[in-house]
XYZ file of N, CA and C in Angstrom:
465
model
N 9.273 72.913 30.532
C 9.313 72.796 32.025
C 8.132 73.694 32.153
N 6.868 73.363 31.931
C 5.771 74.280 32.309
C 5.011 73.444 33.250
N 5.049 74.160 34.489
C 4.228 73.544 35.767
C 2.807 74.030 35.798
N 1.929 73.502 35.763
C 0.627 74.046 36.071
C 0.285 74.337 37.471
N 0.237 75.616 37.458
C 0.058 76.120 39.390
C -1.560 76.307 39.047
N -2.149 75.509 40.053
C -3.449 75.583 40.199
C -4.362 76.128 41.395
N -3.317 76.203 42.476
C -3.960 77.077 43.486
C -2.853 77.694 44.340
N -3.016 78.391 45.069
C -2.210 79.380 46.128
C -1.282 78.525 46.722
N -1.424 77.653 47.053
C -0.220 76.424 47.515
C 0.640 75.965 46.674
N 0.308 75.905 45.619
C 1.079 75.301 44.563
C 2.142 76.608 44.048
N 1.367 77.773 44.182
C 2.312 78.909 43.895
C 3.148 79.139 45.068
N 2.878 79.328 46.079
C 3.862 79.501 47.302
C 5.004 78.004 47.416
N 4.399 76.972 47.083
C 5.998 75.956 47.187
C 6.777 76.336 45.709
N 6.185 76.931 44.259
C 7.082 77.229 43.539
C 7.676 78.175 43.800
N 7.226 79.298 44.384
C 8.140 80.342 44.739
C 9.017 79.849 45.685
N 9.042 79.441 46.677
C 10.109 78.554 47.928
C 10.819 78.067 46.838
N 10.548 77.022 45.892
C 11.587 76.284 45.137
C 12.552 77.296 44.406
N 11.955 78.252 43.619
C 12.853 78.991 42.845
C 13.677 79.953 43.862
N 13.243 79.935 44.987
C 14.219 81.020 45.841
C 15.416 79.998 46.364
N 15.211 78.798 46.722
C 16.354 77.762 46.968
C 17.141 77.805 45.711
N 16.651 77.523 44.767
C 17.319 76.973 43.503
C 18.406 78.489 43.392
N 17.622 79.874 43.693
C 18.554 81.156 43.142
C 19.602 80.938 44.146
N 19.360 80.764 45.456
C 20.488 80.469 46.609
C 21.591 79.531 45.945
N 21.175 78.287 45.429
C 22.085 77.413 45.011
C 22.792 77.926 43.893
N 22.240 78.693 43.088
C 22.813 79.228 41.548
C 23.975 80.054 42.100
N 23.772 81.066 42.876
C 24.309 82.183 43.418
C 25.759 81.329 44.288
N 25.513 80.645 45.340
C 26.495 79.992 45.608
C 27.544 78.932 44.478
N 27.051 78.630 43.763
C 27.799 77.719 42.898
C 28.440 78.633 42.003
N 28.001 80.080 41.694
C 28.723 81.181 40.934
C 29.776 81.631 41.803
N 29.375 81.741 43.012
C 30.457 82.519 44.195
C 31.680 81.422 44.081
N 31.475 80.021 44.023
C 32.540 79.165 44.242
C 33.389 79.110 43.150
N 32.731 79.212 42.088
C 33.380 79.212 40.667
C 34.372 80.497 40.546
N 33.587 81.863 40.870
C 34.373 82.680 41.201
C 35.595 82.723 41.785
N 35.304 82.174 42.959
C 36.572 81.796 43.924
C 37.634 81.268 43.490
N 37.199 80.069 42.828
C 38.238 78.988 42.337
C 39.094 79.488 41.062
N 38.199 80.544 40.096
C 39.009 81.366 39.074
C 39.886 82.248 39.573
N 39.546 82.964 40.739
C 40.434 83.974 41.398
C 41.514 83.259 41.776
N 41.373 82.163 42.661
C 42.722 81.441 42.867
C 43.492 80.990 42.223
N 43.013 80.466 41.236
C 43.885 79.998 39.795
C 44.652 81.202 39.353
N 44.362 82.067 39.139
C 44.897 83.435 38.537
C 45.867 84.253 39.580
N 45.633 83.814 40.993
C 46.411 84.999 41.865
C 47.524 83.766 42.600
N 47.408 82.463 42.229
C 48.204 81.480 42.732
C 49.829 81.804 42.265
N 50.026 82.137 41.073
C 51.489 82.588 40.815
C 52.081 83.660 41.467
N 50.990 84.760 41.705
C 51.494 85.865 42.653
C 51.731 85.473 44.195
N 50.940 84.789 44.695
C 51.032 84.319 46.144
C 52.645 83.640 46.208
N 52.741 82.698 45.151
C 54.144 81.865 45.368
C 55.245 83.009 45.042
N 54.919 83.964 44.600
C 56.033 85.026 44.163
C 56.255 85.751 45.584
N 55.004 86.160 45.957
C 55.308 86.657 47.280
C 55.781 86.108 48.576
N 55.653 84.654 48.265
C 55.970 83.841 49.480
C 57.845 83.830 49.545
N 58.056 83.601 48.038
C 59.118 83.467 47.597
C 59.963 84.747 48.167
N 59.513 85.888 47.818
C 60.151 87.429 48.356
C 60.116 87.379 49.828
N 59.230 86.819 50.388
C 59.040 87.264 51.996
C 60.192 86.214 52.741
N 60.561 84.843 51.816
C 61.774 84.265 52.226
C 62.804 84.799 52.140
N 62.904 85.333 50.986
C 64.354 86.087 50.861
C 64.661 87.312 51.701
N 63.311 87.982 51.808
C 63.545 89.154 52.605
C 63.301 90.162 52.017
N 62.904 90.160 50.569
C 62.634 91.213 49.740
C 61.439 92.207 50.065
N 60.185 91.219 50.653
C 58.993 91.974 51.191
C 58.661 91.044 52.392
N 57.753 91.697 53.311
C 57.705 90.981 54.455
C 56.135 89.841 54.348
N 56.366 88.843 54.753
C 55.144 88.103 54.850
C 53.954 88.816 55.730
N 52.447 88.446 55.224
C 51.571 89.031 55.945
C 50.994 88.480 57.238
N 51.453 87.230 57.628
C 51.409 86.902 58.779
C 52.259 86.983 60.036
N 51.786 87.083 61.184
C 52.508 87.524 62.467
C 53.463 86.366 62.909
N 54.079 85.539 62.163
C 54.830 84.508 62.625
C 56.163 85.037 62.897
N 56.469 85.398 61.961
C 58.208 86.448 62.083
C 57.909 87.831 62.318
N 57.787 87.989 63.650
C 57.647 89.677 64.050
C 59.126 89.954 63.988
N 59.042 91.093 63.389
C 60.014 91.886 63.393
C 60.100 93.286 64.041
N 60.912 93.798 64.951
C 60.867 95.015 65.560
C 61.206 96.059 64.600
N 62.295 95.606 63.464
C 62.337 96.926 62.792
C 62.649 96.442 61.073
N 61.971 97.283 60.207
C 61.809 96.643 59.107
C 62.882 96.872 58.208
N 63.193 96.352 57.416
C 64.501 95.895 56.350
C 64.710 97.036 55.773
N 66.169 97.988 55.467
C 66.127 98.701 54.945
C 66.792 98.397 53.445
N 67.289 99.271 52.682
C 67.808 98.711 51.277
C 69.277 98.083 51.527
N 69.796 98.600 52.692
C 71.421 97.710 52.851
C 70.989 96.367 53.377
N 70.110 96.227 54.111
C 69.710 94.656 54.463
C 69.353 94.027 53.301
N 68.422 94.512 52.529
C 67.763 93.788 51.371
C 69.313 93.472 50.340
N 69.886 94.538 49.822
C 71.010 94.193 49.299
C 72.045 93.160 49.960
N 72.419 93.296 51.075
C 73.139 92.259 51.842
C 72.844 91.113 51.527
N 71.515 90.686 51.826
C 70.609 89.245 51.686
C 71.218 88.922 50.310
N 70.853 89.566 48.989
C 71.012 89.116 47.439
C 72.444 88.889 47.562
N 73.434 89.929 47.887
C 74.678 90.047 47.304
C 75.968 89.456 48.024
N 75.198 89.196 49.427
C 76.520 88.312 50.498
C 76.524 87.108 49.753
N 75.619 85.943 49.585
C 75.769 85.013 48.737
C 76.594 84.773 47.863
N 75.834 85.591 46.998
C 76.882 85.922 45.455
C 78.408 86.296 45.780
N 78.788 86.918 46.713
C 79.877 87.232 47.077
C 80.594 86.069 47.724
N 80.057 85.442 48.629
C 80.728 84.303 49.207
C 80.796 83.406 48.178
N 79.946 82.832 46.971
C 80.103 82.108 45.890
C 81.084 82.414 44.907
N 81.551 83.458 44.941
C 82.697 83.782 44.033
C 84.096 83.746 44.809
N 83.950 83.967 46.043
C 85.404 84.181 46.570
C 85.868 82.674 47.296
N 84.879 82.856 48.693
C 85.141 81.905 49.588
C 84.907 80.168 49.101
N 83.960 80.180 48.442
C 83.227 78.907 48.138
C 83.571 78.555 46.346
N 84.467 79.162 46.275
C 84.636 78.828 44.553
C 84.579 77.677 43.735
N 85.549 76.472 44.595
C 85.535 75.192 44.150
C 84.630 74.489 44.777
N 83.804 74.806 45.552
C 82.822 73.871 46.342
C 81.635 73.463 45.346
N 80.929 72.300 46.216
C 79.946 71.864 45.402
C 78.538 72.694 45.360
N 77.381 72.262 44.481
C 76.365 73.134 44.481
C 75.577 72.939 45.952
N 75.796 71.894 46.340
C 74.892 71.834 47.514
C 75.610 72.642 48.740
N 76.826 72.644 48.963
C 77.417 73.632 49.815
C 77.122 74.975 49.550
N 77.316 75.361 48.403
C 77.014 76.961 47.796
C 75.417 77.360 48.136
N 74.505 76.346 48.083
C 73.248 76.607 48.666
C 73.012 76.845 50.006
N 73.334 75.803 50.453
C 73.232 75.685 52.085
C 73.820 77.261 52.740
N 75.031 77.464 52.116
C 75.714 78.504 52.495
C 74.891 80.148 51.889
N 74.313 79.828 50.975
C 73.416 81.035 50.585
C 72.191 81.076 51.484
N 71.598 79.894 51.683
C 70.306 80.212 52.502
C 70.540 80.525 53.986
N 71.878 80.143 54.426
C 71.734 80.647 55.911
C 72.361 81.676 56.037
N 73.050 82.388 55.002
C 73.886 83.899 54.940
C 72.156 84.721 54.760
N 71.589 84.227 53.917
C 70.135 85.246 53.549
C 69.349 85.053 54.942
N 69.110 83.929 55.874
C 68.508 83.911 56.997
C 69.535 84.852 58.205
N 70.256 84.826 58.444
C 71.020 85.486 59.019
C 71.275 86.871 59.174
N 71.032 87.070 57.864
C 70.926 88.617 57.597
C 69.889 89.347 57.814
N 69.616 89.762 58.847
C 68.294 90.502 59.222
C 68.592 92.269 59.738
N 67.161 92.700 59.840
C 67.042 94.287 59.905
C 68.011 94.532 61.270
N 68.042 93.947 62.409
C 68.315 94.245 63.428
C 70.094 93.866 63.362
N 70.642 92.941 62.709
C 72.310 92.867 62.712
C 72.759 93.490 61.482
N 72.090 93.705 60.488
C 72.568 94.536 59.015
C 71.942 95.614 58.767
N 72.304 96.735 59.039
C 71.494 97.811 58.382
C 72.489 99.045 58.406
N 71.889 100.176 57.754
C 72.933 101.269 57.417
C 73.537 101.935 58.357
N 73.326 101.869 59.935
C 73.972 102.331 60.539
C 75.054 101.381 60.997
N 74.703 99.887 60.803
C 75.989 98.785 61.254
C 76.907 99.035 60.066
N 76.263 99.414 58.993
C 77.744 99.224 57.740
C 78.392 100.766 57.888
N 77.708 101.659 58.191
C 78.348 103.261 58.230
C 79.220 102.882 59.231
N 79.233 102.197 60.888
C 80.052 101.779 61.579
C 81.547 100.955 61.004
N 80.928 99.959 60.119
C 81.958 99.395 59.873
C 82.966 99.747 58.853
N 82.264 100.683 58.101
C 83.200 101.526 57.149
C 83.757 102.715 57.924
N 83.243 103.200 59.308
C 84.310 104.227 59.920
C 85.456 103.075 60.568
N 85.060 102.268 60.759
C 86.377 101.350 61.710
C 87.206 100.821 60.890
N 86.925 100.602 59.649
C 87.859 100.314 58.292
C 88.570 101.690 58.076
N 88.067 102.635 58.189
C 88.725 103.860 57.768
C 89.574 103.981 58.826
N 89.293 103.909 59.971
C 90.155 104.485 61.001
C 91.284 103.124 60.986
N 91.076 102.266 60.913
C 92.368 101.145 60.874
C 93.101 101.486 59.806
N 92.732 101.729 58.462
C 93.623 102.146 57.305
C 94.367 103.178 57.955
N 93.985 104.323 58.397
C 94.234 105.426 58.732
C 95.255 105.195 59.793
N 95.429 104.077 61.013
C 96.100 104.137 62.058
C 97.434 103.397 61.512
N 97.309 102.423 60.465
C 98.387 101.686 59.672
C 99.577 102.561 58.957
N 99.020 103.616 58.557
C 99.799 104.565 57.969
C 100.497 105.439 59.060
N 101.684 104.998 59.241
C 102.630 105.769 59.936
C 102.960 107.070 59.602
N 102.580 107.876 60.412
C 103.337 109.096 60.312
C 104.465 109.757 60.635
N 105.197 110.011 59.796
C 106.618 110.352 60.135
C 106.665 111.940 60.847
N 106.906 111.600 62.065
C 107.181 113.085 62.664
C 108.469 113.422 62.975
N 108.840 114.709 62.355
C 110.179 115.109 62.174
C 110.399 115.877 63.752
N 111.680 115.484 63.845
C 112.125 116.140 65.210
C 112.206 117.654 65.105
N 111.545 118.204 66.122
C 111.567 119.984 66.077
C 113.173 120.187 66.531
N 113.616 121.033 65.595
C 114.814 121.688 65.738
C 114.861 123.033 66.385
N 115.485 123.211 67.339
C 115.512 124.321 68.134
C 116.105 125.248 67.365
N 115.436 126.483 67.252
C 116.066 127.671 66.370
C 116.980 128.737 67.496
N 118.052 128.687 66.925
C 119.358 129.259 67.743
C 118.903 130.641 67.375
N 118.669 131.552 68.353
C 118.579 133.009 68.242
C 119.450 133.964 68.366
N 120.779 133.160 69.180
C 121.824 133.757 69.687
C 121.985 134.070 71.336
N 120.968 134.430 71.773
C 120.893 134.428 72.976
C 120.507 133.355 73.819
N 121.451 132.713 74.915
C 120.905 131.533 75.470
C 119.896 131.994 76.419
N 119.090 130.996 76.575
C 117.609 131.119 77.162
C 117.900 131.503 78.413
N 118.983 131.002 79.291
C 118.972 131.296 80.872
C 119.703 132.539 81.064
N 120.406 133.244 80.157
C 121.222 134.500 80.227
C 120.138 135.705 80.766
N 121.042 136.473 81.601
C 120.339 137.498 82.022
C 120.746 138.988 81.347
N 119.807 139.543 80.873
C 120.091 140.931 80.141
C 119.472 142.063 81.211
N 120.517 143.195 81.160
C 120.429 144.106 81.968
C 120.526 145.558 81.132
């Protein structure tokens, strides 16, 4: 590709052509880099979206604004409540019913309605209920006879 440059005008056009070619090549490399980067990070984005749906991590967009962050009790409830329901109440139900109940239970458990404080209150109420059902047998007080009647006068 030997181009003969004969005068100053040919030199300036060649420089302009090479600058445009340089910009085009940079843009091409940048687009290829972005394409490779998106290809490599797409599985992680998919996992982040799944985690955000389940509630393990929060999504980066502000479409779901939560006034309180989920604590470990909320995350634990989102994972194990569907498992508990599937093993107990939905034991002989179909896969479709189990999946719907799992999705609904994961969506309904949020940081406002199920957190450490709520769990502690539930445990306190359960222990109060258990303690109140135990009937404490009160023995009748026996009056002790000291031999002197209480209304007697002593001089």
